[in-house]
Amino acid sequence: GNSVTQMEGPVTLSEEAFLTINCTYTATGYPSLFWYVQYPGEGLQLLLKATKADDKGSNKGFEATYRKETTSFHLEKGSVQVSDSAVYFCALKGSTDKLIFGTGTRLQVFP
Amino acid sequence: DSGVTQTPKHLITATGQRVTLRCSPRSGDLSVYWYQQSLDQGLQFLIQYYNGEERAKGNILERFSAQQFPDLHSELNLSSLELGDSALYFCASSVGRETEAFFGQGTRLTVV
């Protein structure tokens, strides 16, 4: 069945550092891919999405490219801020309409 | 504001009791998903409904049940509650296949 694998956290960075959070997936067909963010004490918010191969999703300085050849959707940001500290979830949604999440990666950014 | 409304926000109850969590999806969304998030754990998929019918089932205990009503709101019923059921319960909704889902703020359940 479909699945999502994320790098384990926590990821600890200094402010203005470059961020990469790896995400790979297993799926039949052509799923849609998503990154969600959960700030402390809050629900999940959609951060960005990509619906087909080579699409790049972007929002708030974050980017991720749908790579079918490597079945990956890595999240990147060029310069992180303390306010980016949160848990990031990679997810996919295939033809079955089931929304499947990775285990989440906690990001901690220090000034 | 995602447009998904969950009530109540907080719930404290005793072991052995039964509670009902409610979710109102975004206007026009036909799919409703329920997830459980325990402390330091990821999101465990419980169950999904589409336009009133069960579409997918995850790791949902037999003590738990859910339904989606004709007006598309959904309820998650948790019975014979145990201490280990203490968690955040999230509802999400989406228009349909391959579209993004939007999450409510969650219901924090504490079983004492």
PDB file of C-alpha atoms in Angstrom:
ATOM      1  CA  GLY A   1       0.000   0.000   0.000  1.00  0.00           C
ATOM      2  CA  ASN A   2       0.914   3.660  -0.104  1.00  0.00           C
ATOM      3  CA  SER A   3       3.331   5.023   2.482  1.00  0.00           C
ATOM      4  CA  VAL A   4       5.439   8.063   3.361  1.00  0.00           C
ATOM      5  CA  THR A   5       8.868   8.071   5.008  1.00  0.00           C
ATOM      6  CA  GLN A   6      10.342  11.193   6.585  1.00  0.00           C
ATOM      7  CA  MET A   7      13.690  11.841   8.181  1.00  0.00           C
ATOM      8  CA  GLU A   8      13.637  11.591  11.933  1.00  0.00           C
ATOM      9  CA  GLY A   9      14.046  14.674  14.024  1.00  0.00           C
ATOM     10  CA  PRO A  10      14.579  16.795  15.764  1.00  0.00           C
ATOM     11  CA  VAL A  11      16.368  18.967  13.268  1.00  0.00           C
ATOM     12  CA  THR A  12      18.189  21.732  15.110  1.00  0.00           C
ATOM     13  CA  LEU A  13      19.399  24.789  13.206  1.00  0.00           C
ATOM     14  CA  SER A  14      20.606  28.290  13.830  1.00  0.00           C
ATOM     15  CA  GLU A  15      18.609  31.177  12.435  1.00  0.00           C
ATOM     16  CA  GLU A  16      19.339  31.871   8.719  1.00  0.00           C
ATOM     17  CA  ALA A  17      20.624  28.326   8.124  1.00  0.00           C
ATOM     18  CA  PHE A  18      19.503  26.237   5.140  1.00  0.00           C
ATOM     19  CA  LEU A  19      16.829  23.642   5.812  1.00  0.00           C
ATOM     20  CA  THR A  20      16.189  20.306   4.142  1.00  0.00           C
ATOM     21  CA  ILE A  21      13.695  17.758   5.441  1.00  0.00           C
ATOM     22  CA  ASN A  22      13.698  14.581   3.408  1.00  0.00           C
ATOM     23  CA  CYS A  23      10.514  12.825   2.362  1.00  0.00           C
ATOM     24  CA  THR A  24      10.141   9.774   0.145  1.00  0.00           C
ATOM     25  CA  TYR A  25       6.997   7.933  -0.763  1.00  0.00           C
ATOM     26  CA  THR A  26       5.701   4.638  -2.072  1.00  0.00           C
ATOM     27  CA  ALA A  27       2.540   4.752  -4.131  1.00  0.00           C
ATOM     28  CA  THR A  28       0.848   3.322  -7.137  1.00  0.00           C
ATOM     29  CA  GLY A  29      -0.173   5.721  -9.833  1.00  0.00           C
ATOM     30  CA  TYR A  30       0.332   9.450  -9.487  1.00  0.00           C
ATOM     31  CA  PRO A  31      -0.506  10.697  -6.001  1.00  0.00           C
ATOM     32  CA  SER A  32      -0.720  14.308  -4.913  1.00  0.00           C
ATOM     33  CA  LEU A  33       1.940  15.302  -2.381  1.00  0.00           C
ATOM     34  CA  PHE A  34       1.698  17.740   0.504  1.00  0.00           C
ATOM     35  CA  TRP A  35       3.645  19.323   3.324  1.00  0.00           C
ATOM     36  CA  TYR A  36       1.751  20.300   6.450  1.00  0.00           C
ATOM     37  CA  VAL A  37       3.060  22.267   9.421  1.00  0.00           C
ATOM     38  CA  GLN A  38       1.936  22.052  13.034  1.00  0.00           C
ATOM     39  CA  TYR A  39       2.936  24.904  15.334  1.00  0.00           C
ATOM     40  CA  PRO A  40       2.936  24.248  19.086  1.00  0.00           C
ATOM     41  CA  GLY A  41      -0.568  23.832  20.439  1.00  0.00           C
ATOM     42  CA  GLU A  42      -2.234  24.156  17.061  1.00  0.00           C
ATOM     43  CA  GLY A  43      -3.761  22.016  14.338  1.00  0.00           C
ATOM     44  CA  LEU A  44      -2.173  21.157  11.010  1.00  0.00           C
ATOM     45  CA  GLN A  45      -1.914  23.775   8.304  1.00  0.00           C
ATOM     46  CA  LEU A  46      -1.290  23.065   4.658  1.00  0.00           C
ATOM     47  CA  LEU A  47       2.110  24.514   3.781  1.00  0.00           C
ATOM     48  CA  LEU A  48       2.432  23.558   0.116  1.00  0.00           C
ATOM     49  CA  LYS A  49       1.389  20.952  -2.409  1.00  0.00           C
ATOM     50  CA  ALA A  50       2.252  19.428  -5.783  1.00  0.00           C
ATOM     51  CA  THR A  51      -0.098  17.379  -7.890  1.00  0.00           C
ATOM     52  CA  LYS A  52       2.085  16.013 -10.687  1.00  0.00           C
ATOM     53  CA  ALA A  53       5.659  15.114 -11.483  1.00  0.00           C
ATOM     54  CA  ASP A  54       8.146  18.023 -11.647  1.00  0.00           C
ATOM     55  CA  ASP A  55       5.648  20.403 -10.021  1.00  0.00           C
ATOM     56  CA  LYS A  56       7.208  22.706  -7.449  1.00  0.00           C
ATOM     57  CA  GLY A  57       5.089  23.762  -4.511  1.00  0.00           C
ATOM     58  CA  SER A  58       6.111  26.891  -2.625  1.00  0.00           C
ATOM     59  CA  ASN A  59       4.848  29.029   0.224  1.00  0.00           C
ATOM     60  CA  LYS A  60       6.383  31.326   2.866  1.00  0.00           C
ATOM     61  CA  GLY A  61       9.885  30.701   1.492  1.00  0.00           C
ATOM     62  CA  PHE A  62       9.496  26.907   1.642  1.00  0.00           C
ATOM     63  CA  GLU A  63       9.769  24.815  -1.521  1.00  0.00           C
ATOM     64  CA  ALA A  64       9.382  21.172  -2.496  1.00  0.00           C
ATOM     65  CA  THR A  65       9.620  19.523  -5.917  1.00  0.00           C
ATOM     66  CA  TYR A  66       7.686  16.388  -6.897  1.00  0.00           C
ATOM     67  CA  ARG A  67      10.366  13.984  -8.150  1.00  0.00           C
ATOM     68  CA  LYS A  68       8.819  10.867  -9.598  1.00  0.00           C
ATOM     69  CA  GLU A  69      12.123   9.303 -10.606  1.00  0.00           C
ATOM     70  CA  THR A  70      13.342   9.325  -7.006  1.00  0.00           C
ATOM     71  CA  THR A  71       9.844   9.185  -5.417  1.00  0.00           C
ATOM     72  CA  SER A  72      10.768  12.160  -3.261  1.00  0.00           C
ATOM     73  CA  PHE A  73       9.287  15.457  -2.106  1.00  0.00           C
ATOM     74  CA  HIS A  74      11.979  17.069   0.036  1.00  0.00           C
ATOM     75  CA  LEU A  75      11.151  20.299   1.853  1.00  0.00           C
ATOM     76  CA  GLU A  76      13.684  23.146   1.625  1.00  0.00           C
ATOM     77  CA  LYS A  77      14.049  26.689   2.861  1.00  0.00           C
ATOM     78  CA  GLY A  78      17.010  28.923   2.211  1.00  0.00           C
ATOM     79  CA  SER A  79      17.042  30.825   5.502  1.00  0.00           C
ATOM     80  CA  VAL A  80      15.044  29.602   8.493  1.00  0.00           C
ATOM     81  CA  GLN A  81      13.691  31.818  11.257  1.00  0.00           C
ATOM     82  CA  VAL A  82      12.934  31.088  14.890  1.00  0.00           C
ATOM     83  CA  SER A  83       9.245  31.339  13.983  1.00  0.00           C
ATOM     84  CA  ASP A  84       9.632  28.315  11.673  1.00  0.00           C
ATOM     85  CA  SER A  85      10.070  26.058  14.704  1.00  0.00           C
ATOM     86  CA  ALA A  86       7.301  23.483  14.365  1.00  0.00           C
ATOM     87  CA  VAL A  87       6.601  19.900  13.345  1.00  0.00           C
ATOM     88  CA  TYR A  88       6.498  19.273   9.601  1.00  0.00           C
ATOM     89  CA  PHE A  89       4.512  16.420   8.065  1.00  0.00           C
ATOM     90  CA  CYS A  90       4.846  15.060   4.568  1.00  0.00           C
ATOM     91  CA  ALA A  91       1.689  13.465   3.156  1.00  0.00           C
ATOM     92  CA  LEU A  92       0.280  11.888   0.034  1.00  0.00           C
ATOM     93  CA  LYS A  93      -3.177  11.338  -1.362  1.00  0.00           C
ATOM     94  CA  GLY A  94      -3.701   8.794  -4.065  1.00  0.00           C
ATOM     95  CA  SER A  95      -6.568   7.538  -6.129  1.00  0.00           C
ATOM     96  CA  THR A  96      -8.132   5.920  -3.059  1.00  0.00           C
ATOM     97  CA  ASP A  97      -8.535   9.396  -1.507  1.00  0.00           C
ATOM     98  CA  LYS A  98      -6.854   8.209   1.690  1.00  0.00           C
ATOM     99  CA  LEU A  99      -4.563  10.886   3.156  1.00  0.00           C
ATOM    100  CA  ILE A 100      -1.391   9.233   4.444  1.00  0.00           C
ATOM    101  CA  PHE A 101       1.133  11.034   6.644  1.00  0.00           C
ATOM    102  CA  GLY A 102       4.747  10.523   7.501  1.00  0.00           C
ATOM    103  CA  THR A 103       5.765  10.453  11.152  1.00  0.00           C
ATOM    104  CA  GLY A 104       6.589  14.159  11.269  1.00  0.00           C
ATOM    105  CA  THR A 105       9.899  15.976  11.737  1.00  0.00           C
ATOM    106  CA  ARG A 106      10.367  18.462  14.544  1.00  0.00           C
ATOM    107  CA  LEU A 107      12.357  21.553  13.570  1.00  0.00           C
ATOM    108  CA  GLN A 108      13.961  23.699  16.251  1.00  0.00           C
ATOM    109  CA  VAL A 109      15.531  26.986  15.208  1.00  0.00           C
ATOM    110  CA  PHE A 110      17.689  28.905  17.664  1.00  0.00           C
ATOM    111  CA  PRO A 111      18.643  32.587  17.430  1.00  0.00           C
TER     112      PRO A 111
ATOM    113  CA  ASP B   1      -9.155  29.715   9.876  1.00  0.00           C
ATOM    114  CA  SER B   2      -9.378  26.486   7.876  1.00  0.00           C
ATOM    115  CA  GLY B   3     -13.171  26.427   7.815  1.00  0.00           C
ATOM    116  CA  VAL B   4     -13.279  23.080   9.632  1.00  0.00           C
ATOM    117  CA  THR B   5     -14.918  23.313  13.051  1.00  0.00           C
ATOM    118  CA  GLN B   6     -14.393  20.841  15.845  1.00  0.00           C
ATOM    119  CA  THR B   7     -16.207  20.802  19.154  1.00  0.00           C
ATOM    120  CA  PRO B   8     -15.510  20.684  21.974  1.00  0.00           C
ATOM    121  CA  LYS B   9     -11.945  22.042  22.094  1.00  0.00           C
ATOM    122  CA  HIS B  10     -11.212  20.341  25.387  1.00  0.00           C
ATOM    123  CA  LEU B  11     -12.805  17.391  27.111  1.00  0.00           C
ATOM    124  CA  ILE B  12     -11.958  15.823  30.454  1.00  0.00           C
ATOM    125  CA  THR B  13     -13.701  12.621  31.391  1.00  0.00           C
ATOM    126  CA  ALA B  14     -13.259   9.544  33.567  1.00  0.00           C
ATOM    127  CA  THR B  15     -12.225   6.065  32.551  1.00  0.00           C
ATOM    128  CA  GLY B  16     -15.094   3.914  31.355  1.00  0.00           C
ATOM    129  CA  GLN B  17     -17.109   6.846  30.077  1.00  0.00           C
ATOM    130  CA  ARG B  18     -18.319   7.598  26.561  1.00  0.00           C
ATOM    131  CA  VAL B  19     -17.790  10.842  24.630  1.00  0.00           C
ATOM    132  CA  THR B  20     -18.771  12.236  21.257  1.00  0.00           C
ATOM    133  CA  LEU B  21     -16.545  14.523  19.225  1.00  0.00           C
ATOM    134  CA  ARG B  22     -18.106  16.615  16.509  1.00  0.00           C
ATOM    135  CA  CYS B  23     -16.724  17.912  13.220  1.00  0.00           C
ATOM    136  CA  SER B  24     -18.255  20.311  10.714  1.00  0.00           C
ATOM    137  CA  PRO B  25     -16.380  20.201   7.396  1.00  0.00           C
ATOM    138  CA  ARG B  26     -15.717  23.134   5.101  1.00  0.00           C
ATOM    139  CA  SER B  27     -18.662  24.109   2.964  1.00  0.00           C
ATOM    140  CA  GLY B  28     -18.740  21.888  -0.115  1.00  0.00           C
ATOM    141  CA  ASP B  29     -16.305  19.271   1.206  1.00  0.00           C
ATOM    142  CA  LEU B  30     -17.630  15.732   0.969  1.00  0.00           C
ATOM    143  CA  SER B  31     -14.759  13.835   2.599  1.00  0.00           C
ATOM    144  CA  VAL B  32     -14.155  13.798   6.339  1.00  0.00           C
ATOM    145  CA  TYR B  33     -11.109  12.200   7.973  1.00  0.00           C
ATOM    146  CA  TRP B  34     -10.444  11.485  11.639  1.00  0.00           C
ATOM    147  CA  TYR B  35      -6.957  11.237  13.134  1.00  0.00           C
ATOM    148  CA  GLN B  36      -5.572  10.609  16.603  1.00  0.00           C
ATOM    149  CA  GLN B  37      -2.372  12.296  17.758  1.00  0.00           C
ATOM    150  CA  SER B  38      -0.901  11.094  21.034  1.00  0.00           C
ATOM    151  CA  LEU B  39       1.942  12.811  22.852  1.00  0.00           C
ATOM    152  CA  ASP B  40       5.132  12.652  20.795  1.00  0.00           C
ATOM    153  CA  GLN B  41       3.432  10.490  18.202  1.00  0.00           C
ATOM    154  CA  GLY B  42       2.510  11.072  14.649  1.00  0.00           C
ATOM    155  CA  LEU B  43      -0.953  11.165  13.197  1.00  0.00           C
ATOM    156  CA  GLN B  44      -2.780   7.868  13.363  1.00  0.00           C
ATOM    157  CA  PHE B  45      -5.468   7.607  10.714  1.00  0.00           C
ATOM    158  CA  LEU B  46      -8.716   6.366  12.195  1.00  0.00           C
ATOM    159  CA  ILE B  47     -11.444   6.510   9.582  1.00  0.00           C
ATOM    160  CA  GLN B  48     -12.685   8.371   6.512  1.00  0.00           C
ATOM    161  CA  TYR B  49     -16.171   9.122   5.224  1.00  0.00           C
ATOM    162  CA  TYR B  50     -17.238  10.364   1.829  1.00  0.00           C
ATOM    163  CA  ASN B  51     -20.717  11.785   1.351  1.00  0.00           C
ATOM    164  CA  GLY B  52     -22.137   9.769   4.216  1.00  0.00           C
ATOM    165  CA  GLU B  53     -20.437   6.463   3.493  1.00  0.00           C
ATOM    166  CA  GLU B  54     -17.398   4.914   5.098  1.00  0.00           C
ATOM    167  CA  ARG B  55     -14.555   4.956   2.578  1.00  0.00           C
ATOM    168  CA  ALA B  56     -11.463   3.843   4.490  1.00  0.00           C
ATOM    169  CA  LYS B  57     -10.660   2.474   7.887  1.00  0.00           C
ATOM    170  CA  GLY B  58      -7.366   2.735   9.715  1.00  0.00           C
ATOM    171  CA  ASN B  59      -6.248   1.748  13.172  1.00  0.00           C
ATOM    172  CA  ILE B  60      -9.577   2.415  14.799  1.00  0.00           C
ATOM    173  CA  LEU B  61     -10.388   0.462  17.948  1.00  0.00           C
ATOM    174  CA  GLU B  62     -13.643  -1.448  18.216  1.00  0.00           C
ATOM    175  CA  ARG B  63     -14.582   0.853  21.123  1.00  0.00           C
ATOM    176  CA  PHE B  64     -14.532   3.756  18.665  1.00  0.00           C
ATOM    177  CA  SER B  65     -17.087   4.439  15.969  1.00  0.00           C
ATOM    178  CA  ALA B  66     -17.955   7.262  13.646  1.00  0.00           C
ATOM    179  CA  GLN B  67     -20.587   8.402  11.223  1.00  0.00           C
ATOM    180  CA  GLN B  68     -21.232  11.159   8.722  1.00  0.00           C
ATOM    181  CA  PHE B  69     -24.693  12.657   8.627  1.00  0.00           C
ATOM    182  CA  PRO B  70     -26.736  13.887   5.618  1.00  0.00           C
ATOM    183  CA  ASP B  71     -25.647  17.462   6.324  1.00  0.00           C
ATOM    184  CA  LEU B  72     -22.045  16.128   6.079  1.00  0.00           C
ATOM    185  CA  HIS B  73     -21.030  16.815   9.656  1.00  0.00           C
ATOM    186  CA  SER B  74     -19.355  13.894  11.352  1.00  0.00           C
ATOM    187  CA  GLU B  75     -19.184  12.513  14.867  1.00  0.00           C
ATOM    188  CA  LEU B  76     -16.561  10.295  16.443  1.00  0.00           C
ATOM    189  CA  ASN B  77     -17.814   8.245  19.370  1.00  0.00           C
ATOM    190  CA  LEU B  78     -15.317   6.913  21.908  1.00  0.00           C
ATOM    191  CA  SER B  79     -16.593   4.487  24.519  1.00  0.00           C
ATOM    192  CA  SER B  80     -15.237   2.553  27.501  1.00  0.00           C
ATOM    193  CA  LEU B  81     -12.517   5.139  27.663  1.00  0.00           C
ATOM    194  CA  GLU B  82      -9.065   4.223  28.955  1.00  0.00           C
ATOM    195  CA  LEU B  83      -6.204   6.420  30.132  1.00  0.00           C
ATOM    196  CA  GLY B  84      -4.369   5.622  26.908  1.00  0.00           C
ATOM    197  CA  ASP B  85      -7.115   7.222  24.848  1.00  0.00           C
ATOM    198  CA  SER B  86      -5.974  10.641  26.047  1.00  0.00           C
ATOM    199  CA  ALA B  87      -4.872  12.425  22.877  1.00  0.00           C
ATOM    200  CA  LEU B  88      -5.621  15.124  20.374  1.00  0.00           C
ATOM    201  CA  TYR B  89      -8.297  14.115  17.902  1.00  0.00           C
ATOM    202  CA  PHE B  90      -8.268  15.915  14.574  1.00  0.00           C
ATOM    203  CA  CYS B  91     -10.854  16.097  11.891  1.00  0.00           C
ATOM    204  CA  ALA B  92     -10.025  17.117   8.327  1.00  0.00           C
ATOM    205  CA  SER B  93     -12.115  17.617   5.222  1.00  0.00           C
ATOM    206  CA  SER B  94     -11.506  17.759   1.500  1.00  0.00           C
ATOM    207  CA  VAL B  95     -13.482  18.128  -1.683  1.00  0.00           C
ATOM    208  CA  GLY B  96     -12.479  14.710  -2.973  1.00  0.00           C
ATOM    209  CA  ARG B  97      -9.754  12.627  -4.532  1.00  0.00           C
ATOM    210  CA  GLU B  98      -6.205  13.966  -4.699  1.00  0.00           C
ATOM    211  CA  THR B  99      -7.173  17.365  -3.292  1.00  0.00           C
ATOM    212  CA  GLU B 100      -5.702  18.869  -0.161  1.00  0.00           C
ATOM    213  CA  ALA B 101      -7.360  18.352   3.195  1.00  0.00           C
ATOM    214  CA  PHE B 102      -7.975  21.113   5.714  1.00  0.00           C
ATOM    215  CA  PHE B 103      -7.737  20.436   9.413  1.00  0.00           C
ATOM    216  CA  GLY B 104      -9.724  21.603  12.382  1.00  0.00           C
ATOM    217  CA  GLN B 105      -8.038  22.800  15.565  1.00  0.00           C
ATOM    218  CA  GLY B 106      -8.603  19.466  17.239  1.00  0.00           C
ATOM    219  CA  THR B 107     -10.272  18.211  20.393  1.00  0.00           C
ATOM    220  CA  ARG B 108      -7.960  17.526  23.297  1.00  0.00           C
ATOM    221  CA  LEU B 109      -9.323  14.562  25.230  1.00  0.00           C
ATOM    222  CA  THR B 110      -8.025  13.850  28.707  1.00  0.00           C
ATOM    223  CA  VAL B 111      -9.121  10.653  30.403  1.00  0.00           C
ATOM    224  CA  VAL B 112      -8.558  10.618  34.181  1.00  0.00           C
TER     225      VAL B 112
END
